[in-house]
Amino acid sequence: MSQDTVISAKNLSLTFQTNDGPVNALKDVSLDINRGEFVSFIGPSGCGKTTFLRVMADLEKPTAGKVTVNGVSPEEARKNRAYGYVFQAAGLYPWRTIGGNIRLPLEIMGYDKAAQAERVKQVLELVELAGFEKKYPWQLSGGMQQRASIARALAFDADILLMDEPFGALDEIVRDHLNEQLLALWKKTNKTIGFVTHSIPEAVFLSTKIVVMSPRPGRISDVIDSPLPAERPLDIRDTKEFIELSHRVREGLRAGHEAE
Amino acid sequence: MRGQATRMQKIALPLGFGLLVVLLWEAMVRGLDIPLAILPAPSEIADRFAASTGTLWIDFVQTVIKGALTGMLIGTLTGFAVALLIDRSDFLRRGLLPVASFMAALPIVGVAPIMVMWFGFDWHSKAAVVAVMVFFPMLVNTLAGLGATDLMQRDLMRTYSATHVQSLIKLRLPAAMPFIFNGLKIATTLALIGAIVAEYFGSPTRGMGFRISTEVGRLGIDMVWAEIVVSAISGTVLYGLVALVERWVTFWHPSQR
């Protein structure tokens, strides 16, 4: 753990007690995430990738091991409003406009009116939704709603962004476009991003670090530092490096599967 | 164009059918020579209505404004407040909710005379009966509404480390509004029934329930019907007002937009 470590997990385990007996959602997971990294968590369902993200966000409590976020416990980090969280569904409140939804965390955190208006305008531009401030969520497409929910997570000063399969429900073309936008946004804002996905191309395209996970018990089977350059146009996906990296991720996923 | 046509139909169709019922009624009473004491013709009811607007107004104020509306206000506000309390504490949920559902099972014909003994003949006892009647539906609907948010929405509030009050005001109360208005609509219907029936057990010499029970005794059935008309109109207007406010408050709900 160096000075640049933002999130650090040591021998993390989480067991859910269910009616069918205990389920090992996470077992002995250790990982360091550095400032400014874009880390993807990839694996089949049940590998604990979402649970891992939720532990970082203090939405789940680990049963063993230790996690720190910004050097403190996840609970303290949550209370310091250290991260923005993007869920699988946009989850915008239908009684609030897009602007009102983005204003929601700002109101709760006590930003004054002028700061609220300025930040709403700023993040709407960032996700290319300027002009949609007064629209209601149900008047927007699924992709636009998800962009608004990202804007909501960006509106306040958290330097960590945790995203749980944010584009999972969107079609391929919209997803490509949002991936490009997300990369640009990450470069502009310098945030540390934790990103859960089950798409190999998405993980390879976005990440500086790919964490391959496998199920039963949920654990890390491979951590890959991406050799791809920082500048990534969409057609980088046809390069040899990209294909090789995808291949390695696929191998990692397969190895995890066979070890069962 | 199509929208306008259906809107016209929405108003014209029920009006037409209503008119048809009234016409058939009038023809039947005249044709079969039915005595007034059994069933007055609509025209006779209308005559009586026009001749007694003064009395009808006094009864309306006594029963609808003072009895039903006051009672509804007290009962729904209490139901709402108790719902907030019960939502806050599991202890109260286990202790108060069964008591409240027991209250809901009390028959109005049993409660009304007791309330008259407690609060006197005037409208106060009627408001009390109404309050008791509307309390439970309001409580249950508000509670259901407060539980209507999904896990993700509550998680979101948690990531902002929002306080209980913040997440109540910003998330759970707005999400509960469709349920709360459902409770209010049920309450409007119950309030009129309660206020009228409660007057059967003692009231000053005014009020819709009082008038109905005395006019029946004097075979003034046309007056009874005139009061029924007032009650039906009040009920419809009250329900319509609540529905209108609901439309305005829950414009975002799929059932409204």
Short mmCIF file of C-alpha atoms in Angstrom, two decimals, chain B:
data_model
loop_
_atom_site.label_atom_id
_atom_site.label_comp_id
_atom_site.label_asym_id
_atom_site.label_seq_id
_atom_site.Cartn_x
_atom_site.Cartn_y
_atom_site.Cartn_z
CA MET B 1 -58.81 15.17 -33.04
CA ARG B 2 -59.25 11.72 -31.62
CA GLY B 3 -58.35 12.97 -28.15
CA GLN B 4 -61.07 15.62 -28.37
CA ALA B 5 -63.66 13.13 -29.56
CA THR B 6 -63.00 10.78 -26.67
CA ARG B 7 -63.08 13.70 -24.26
CA MET B 8 -66.49 14.71 -25.58
CA GLN B 9 -67.63 11.12 -25.25
CA LYS B 10 -66.34 10.99 -21.70
CA ILE B 11 -68.71 13.80 -20.72
CA ALA B 12 -71.59 13.19 -23.12
CA LEU B 13 -72.01 9.44 -22.61
CA PRO B 14 -72.61 9.40 -18.83
CA LEU B 15 -74.76 12.55 -19.13
CA GLY B 16 -76.92 10.84 -21.73
CA PHE B 17 -77.34 7.71 -19.69
CA GLY B 18 -78.11 9.71 -16.56
CA LEU B 19 -80.77 11.66 -18.42
CA LEU B 20 -82.27 8.41 -19.70
CA VAL B 21 -82.55 7.00 -16.16
CA VAL B 22 -84.26 10.18 -14.94
CA LEU B 23 -86.70 10.15 -17.86
CA LEU B 24 -87.61 6.48 -17.35
CA TRP B 25 -88.05 7.13 -13.64
CA GLU B 26 -90.39 10.09 -14.30
CA ALA B 27 -92.41 8.10 -16.85
CA MET B 28 -92.69 5.11 -14.54
CA VAL B 29 -93.86 7.11 -11.53
CA ARG B 30 -96.47 8.95 -13.62
CA GLY B 31 -97.56 5.96 -15.68
CA LEU B 32 -97.95 3.57 -12.75
CA ASP B 33 -99.29 6.30 -10.47
CA ILE B 34 -96.83 5.50 -7.69
CA PRO B 35 -97.66 7.39 -4.47
CA LEU B 36 -95.25 10.09 -3.31
CA ALA B 37 -94.57 8.22 -0.07
CA ILE B 38 -93.11 5.30 -2.02
CA LEU B 39 -91.17 7.02 -4.78
CA PRO B 40 -91.46 10.67 -5.79
CA ALA B 41 -90.89 11.59 -9.43
CA PRO B 42 -87.68 13.47 -10.29
CA SER B 43 -89.72 16.56 -11.07
CA GLU B 44 -91.26 16.48 -7.59
CA ILE B 45 -87.82 16.10 -6.02
CA ALA B 46 -86.57 19.04 -8.08
CA ASP B 47 -89.54 21.16 -6.95
CA ARG B 48 -88.89 20.31 -3.32
CA PHE B 49 -85.16 21.00 -3.79
CA ALA B 50 -85.85 24.44 -5.30
CA ALA B 51 -88.34 25.29 -2.54
CA SER B 52 -86.00 24.28 0.31
CA THR B 53 -82.58 25.56 -0.72
CA GLY B 54 -82.35 27.50 2.55
CA THR B 55 -82.86 24.42 4.70
CA LEU B 56 -80.68 22.27 2.47
CA TRP B 57 -77.85 24.78 2.75
CA ILE B 58 -78.08 24.85 6.56
CA ASP B 59 -78.02 21.04 6.61
CA PHE B 60 -75.11 20.96 4.17
CA VAL B 61 -73.02 23.32 6.29
CA GLN B 62 -73.86 21.38 9.46
CA THR B 63 -73.14 17.91 8.08
CA VAL B 64 -70.64 18.26 5.24
CA ILE B 65 -68.57 21.29 6.21
CA LYS B 66 -68.62 21.01 9.99
CA GLY B 67 -69.09 17.28 10.55
CA ALA B 68 -67.52 15.47 7.60
CA LEU B 69 -64.73 17.87 6.57
CA THR B 70 -63.54 18.68 10.09
CA GLY B 71 -63.59 15.01 11.02
CA MET B 72 -61.80 14.07 7.84
CA LEU B 73 -59.12 16.67 8.46
CA ILE B 74 -58.53 15.47 12.02
CA GLY B 75 -58.70 11.77 11.14
CA THR B 76 -56.45 11.86 8.07
CA LEU B 77 -53.85 14.11 9.69
CA THR B 78 -53.73 11.83 12.74
CA GLY B 79 -53.51 8.75 10.53
CA PHE B 80 -50.67 10.33 8.59
CA ALA B 81 -48.80 11.40 11.73
CA VAL B 82 -49.18 8.00 13.39
CA ALA B 83 -47.95 6.36 10.18
CA LEU B 84 -44.78 8.47 10.34
CA LEU B 85 -44.28 7.44 13.99
CA ILE B 86 -44.91 3.76 13.35
CA ASP B 87 -42.56 3.86 10.38
CA ARG B 88 -39.85 5.29 12.61
CA SER B 89 -40.02 2.63 15.31
CA ASP B 90 -40.49 -1.08 15.16
CA PHE B 91 -41.68 -0.99 18.76
CA LEU B 92 -44.66 1.18 17.81
CA ARG B 93 -45.31 -0.90 14.70
CA ARG B 94 -45.75 -4.01 16.80
CA GLY B 95 -47.68 -2.23 19.54
CA LEU B 96 -49.85 0.35 17.76
CA LEU B 97 -50.71 -1.27 14.46
CA PRO B 98 -52.82 -4.09 15.97
CA VAL B 99 -54.66 -1.56 18.14
CA ALA B 100 -55.35 0.56 15.07
CA SER B 101 -56.68 -2.36 13.10
CA PHE B 102 -58.91 -3.24 16.04
CA MET B 103 -60.27 0.32 15.91
CA ALA B 104 -61.02 -0.16 12.24
CA ALA B 105 -63.30 -3.05 13.13
CA LEU B 106 -65.49 -0.92 15.44
CA PRO B 107 -69.02 -0.62 13.94
CA ILE B 108 -70.10 2.97 13.30
CA VAL B 109 -73.55 2.34 14.81
CA GLY B 110 -71.79 1.44 18.03
CA VAL B 111 -69.28 4.29 17.99
CA ALA B 112 -71.73 7.06 17.07
CA PRO B 113 -73.93 7.01 20.22
CA ILE B 114 -70.83 6.90 22.40
CA MET B 115 -69.32 9.89 20.63
CA VAL B 116 -72.60 11.76 21.04
CA MET B 117 -72.41 11.07 24.76
CA TRP B 118 -68.83 12.27 24.90
CA PHE B 119 -68.92 15.30 22.63
CA GLY B 120 -72.56 16.40 22.72
CA PHE B 121 -75.35 16.70 20.11
CA ASP B 122 -73.66 19.25 17.87
CA TRP B 123 -71.25 18.60 15.00
CA HIS B 124 -68.28 17.84 17.27
CA SER B 125 -69.50 14.29 17.94
CA LYS B 126 -70.04 13.77 14.17
CA ALA B 127 -66.52 14.96 13.42
CA ALA B 128 -65.25 12.51 16.05
CA VAL B 129 -67.10 9.60 14.41
CA VAL B 130 -65.69 10.57 11.02
CA ALA B 131 -62.18 10.92 12.46
CA VAL B 132 -62.35 7.41 13.89
CA MET B 133 -63.60 6.04 10.58
CA VAL B 134 -61.01 7.63 8.28
CA PHE B 135 -58.05 7.19 10.59
CA PHE B 136 -57.30 3.58 9.73
CA PRO B 137 -57.47 3.68 5.92
CA MET B 138 -55.22 6.74 5.98
CA LEU B 139 -52.75 5.05 8.34
CA VAL B 140 -52.52 1.84 6.34
CA ASN B 141 -52.20 3.59 2.99
CA THR B 142 -49.51 5.97 4.23
CA LEU B 143 -47.56 3.07 5.72
CA ALA B 144 -47.80 1.12 2.46
CA GLY B 145 -46.62 4.22 0.60
CA LEU B 146 -43.64 4.75 2.87
CA GLY B 147 -42.61 1.17 2.16
CA ALA B 148 -42.99 1.59 -1.58
CA THR B 149 -39.42 2.63 -2.40
CA ASP B 150 -37.08 -0.01 -3.76
CA LEU B 151 -33.71 -1.04 -2.35
CA MET B 152 -31.73 0.81 -5.01
CA GLN B 153 -33.42 4.14 -4.26
CA ARG B 154 -32.71 3.71 -0.55
CA ASP B 155 -29.11 2.67 -1.28
CA LEU B 156 -28.69 5.85 -3.28
CA MET B 157 -29.73 7.91 -0.27
CA ARG B 158 -27.30 5.91 1.83
CA THR B 159 -24.40 6.70 -0.51
CA TYR B 160 -25.19 10.39 0.08
CA SER B 161 -25.24 9.57 3.80
CA ALA B 162 -28.64 11.30 4.00
CA THR B 163 -30.38 11.57 7.37
CA HIS B 164 -33.69 9.85 8.11
CA VAL B 165 -35.59 13.11 7.69
CA GLN B 166 -33.81 13.95 4.43
CA SER B 167 -34.58 10.63 2.84
CA LEU B 168 -38.15 10.90 4.14
CA ILE B 169 -38.70 14.30 2.55
CA LYS B 170 -36.72 13.82 -0.65
CA LEU B 171 -37.56 10.21 -1.43
CA ARG B 172 -40.09 8.34 0.65
CA LEU B 173 -42.88 10.90 1.01
CA PRO B 174 -42.96 11.81 -2.70
CA ALA B 175 -42.92 8.10 -3.55
CA ALA B 176 -45.77 7.54 -1.06
CA MET B 177 -48.05 10.21 -2.54
CA PRO B 178 -50.06 7.88 -4.83
CA PHE B 179 -50.83 5.72 -1.79
CA ILE B 180 -51.65 8.70 0.42
CA PHE B 181 -54.14 9.99 -2.14
CA ASN B 182 -55.68 6.56 -2.34
CA GLY B 183 -56.25 6.79 1.42
CA LEU B 184 -57.71 10.29 1.06
CA LYS B 185 -60.17 9.13 -1.60
CA ILE B 186 -61.39 6.31 0.62
CA ALA B 187 -61.64 8.84 3.47
CA THR B 188 -63.92 11.21 1.50
CA THR B 189 -66.45 8.45 0.90
CA LEU B 190 -66.37 7.27 4.50
CA ALA B 191 -66.56 10.82 5.89
CA LEU B 192 -69.96 11.57 4.34
CA ILE B 193 -71.44 8.24 5.42
CA GLY B 194 -70.12 8.71 8.95
CA ALA B 195 -71.31 12.30 9.34
CA ILE B 196 -74.83 11.50 8.10
CA VAL B 197 -75.34 8.26 10.00
CA ALA B 198 -73.97 9.73 13.24
CA GLU B 199 -76.80 12.31 13.25
CA TYR B 200 -79.33 9.48 13.66
CA PHE B 201 -78.10 9.11 17.22
CA GLY B 202 -78.78 12.63 18.30
CA SER B 203 -78.24 16.05 16.77
CA PRO B 204 -79.57 19.63 16.93
CA THR B 205 -82.52 20.36 14.63
CA ARG B 206 -80.37 20.63 11.53
CA GLY B 207 -78.13 18.37 9.51
CA MET B 208 -78.66 16.01 6.61
CA GLY B 209 -78.96 12.86 8.72
CA PHE B 210 -81.33 14.57 11.12
CA ARG B 211 -83.48 15.83 8.23
CA ILE B 212 -83.61 12.43 6.54
CA SER B 213 -84.68 10.60 9.70
CA THR B 214 -87.37 13.17 10.65
CA GLU B 215 -88.74 13.63 7.13
CA VAL B 216 -89.10 9.87 6.73
CA GLY B 217 -91.21 9.90 9.89
CA ARG B 218 -93.41 12.68 8.40
CA LEU B 219 -93.59 10.89 5.01
CA GLY B 220 -91.80 13.83 3.39
CA ILE B 221 -90.02 11.47 1.04
CA ASP B 222 -89.41 14.18 -1.56
CA MET B 223 -87.32 16.06 1.05
CA VAL B 224 -85.45 12.86 1.87
CA TRP B 225 -84.57 12.56 -1.81
CA ALA B 226 -83.53 16.20 -1.98
CA GLU B 227 -81.07 15.55 0.88
CA ILE B 228 -79.84 12.44 -0.92
CA VAL B 229 -79.18 14.57 -4.00
CA VAL B 230 -77.18 17.07 -1.90
CA SER B 231 -75.20 14.24 -0.36
CA ALA B 232 -74.46 12.67 -3.75
CA ILE B 233 -73.34 15.99 -5.20
CA SER B 234 -71.15 16.76 -2.15
CA GLY B 235 -69.57 13.33 -2.30
CA THR B 236 -68.82 13.60 -6.00
CA VAL B 237 -67.39 17.13 -5.71
CA LEU B 238 -65.25 16.19 -2.70
CA TYR B 239 -63.90 13.10 -4.43
CA GLY B 240 -63.30 15.11 -7.59
CA LEU B 241 -61.37 17.76 -5.66
CA VAL B 242 -59.12 15.14 -4.09
CA ALA B 243 -58.59 13.51 -7.50
CA LEU B 244 -57.74 16.91 -8.97
CA VAL B 245 -55.11 17.64 -6.32
CA GLU B 246 -53.80 14.09 -6.80
CA ARG B 247 -53.37 14.73 -10.51
CA TRP B 248 -51.42 17.85 -9.72
CA VAL B 249 -49.21 16.28 -7.03
CA THR B 250 -48.53 12.89 -8.65
CA PHE B 251 -48.30 14.09 -12.24
CA TRP B 252 -45.20 11.92 -12.57
CA HIS B 253 -46.93 8.64 -11.77
CA PRO B 254 -47.55 6.33 -14.76
CA SER B 255 -51.28 6.26 -13.95
CA GLN B 256 -51.52 10.07 -14.28
CA ARG B 257 -49.29 11.01 -17.21
#
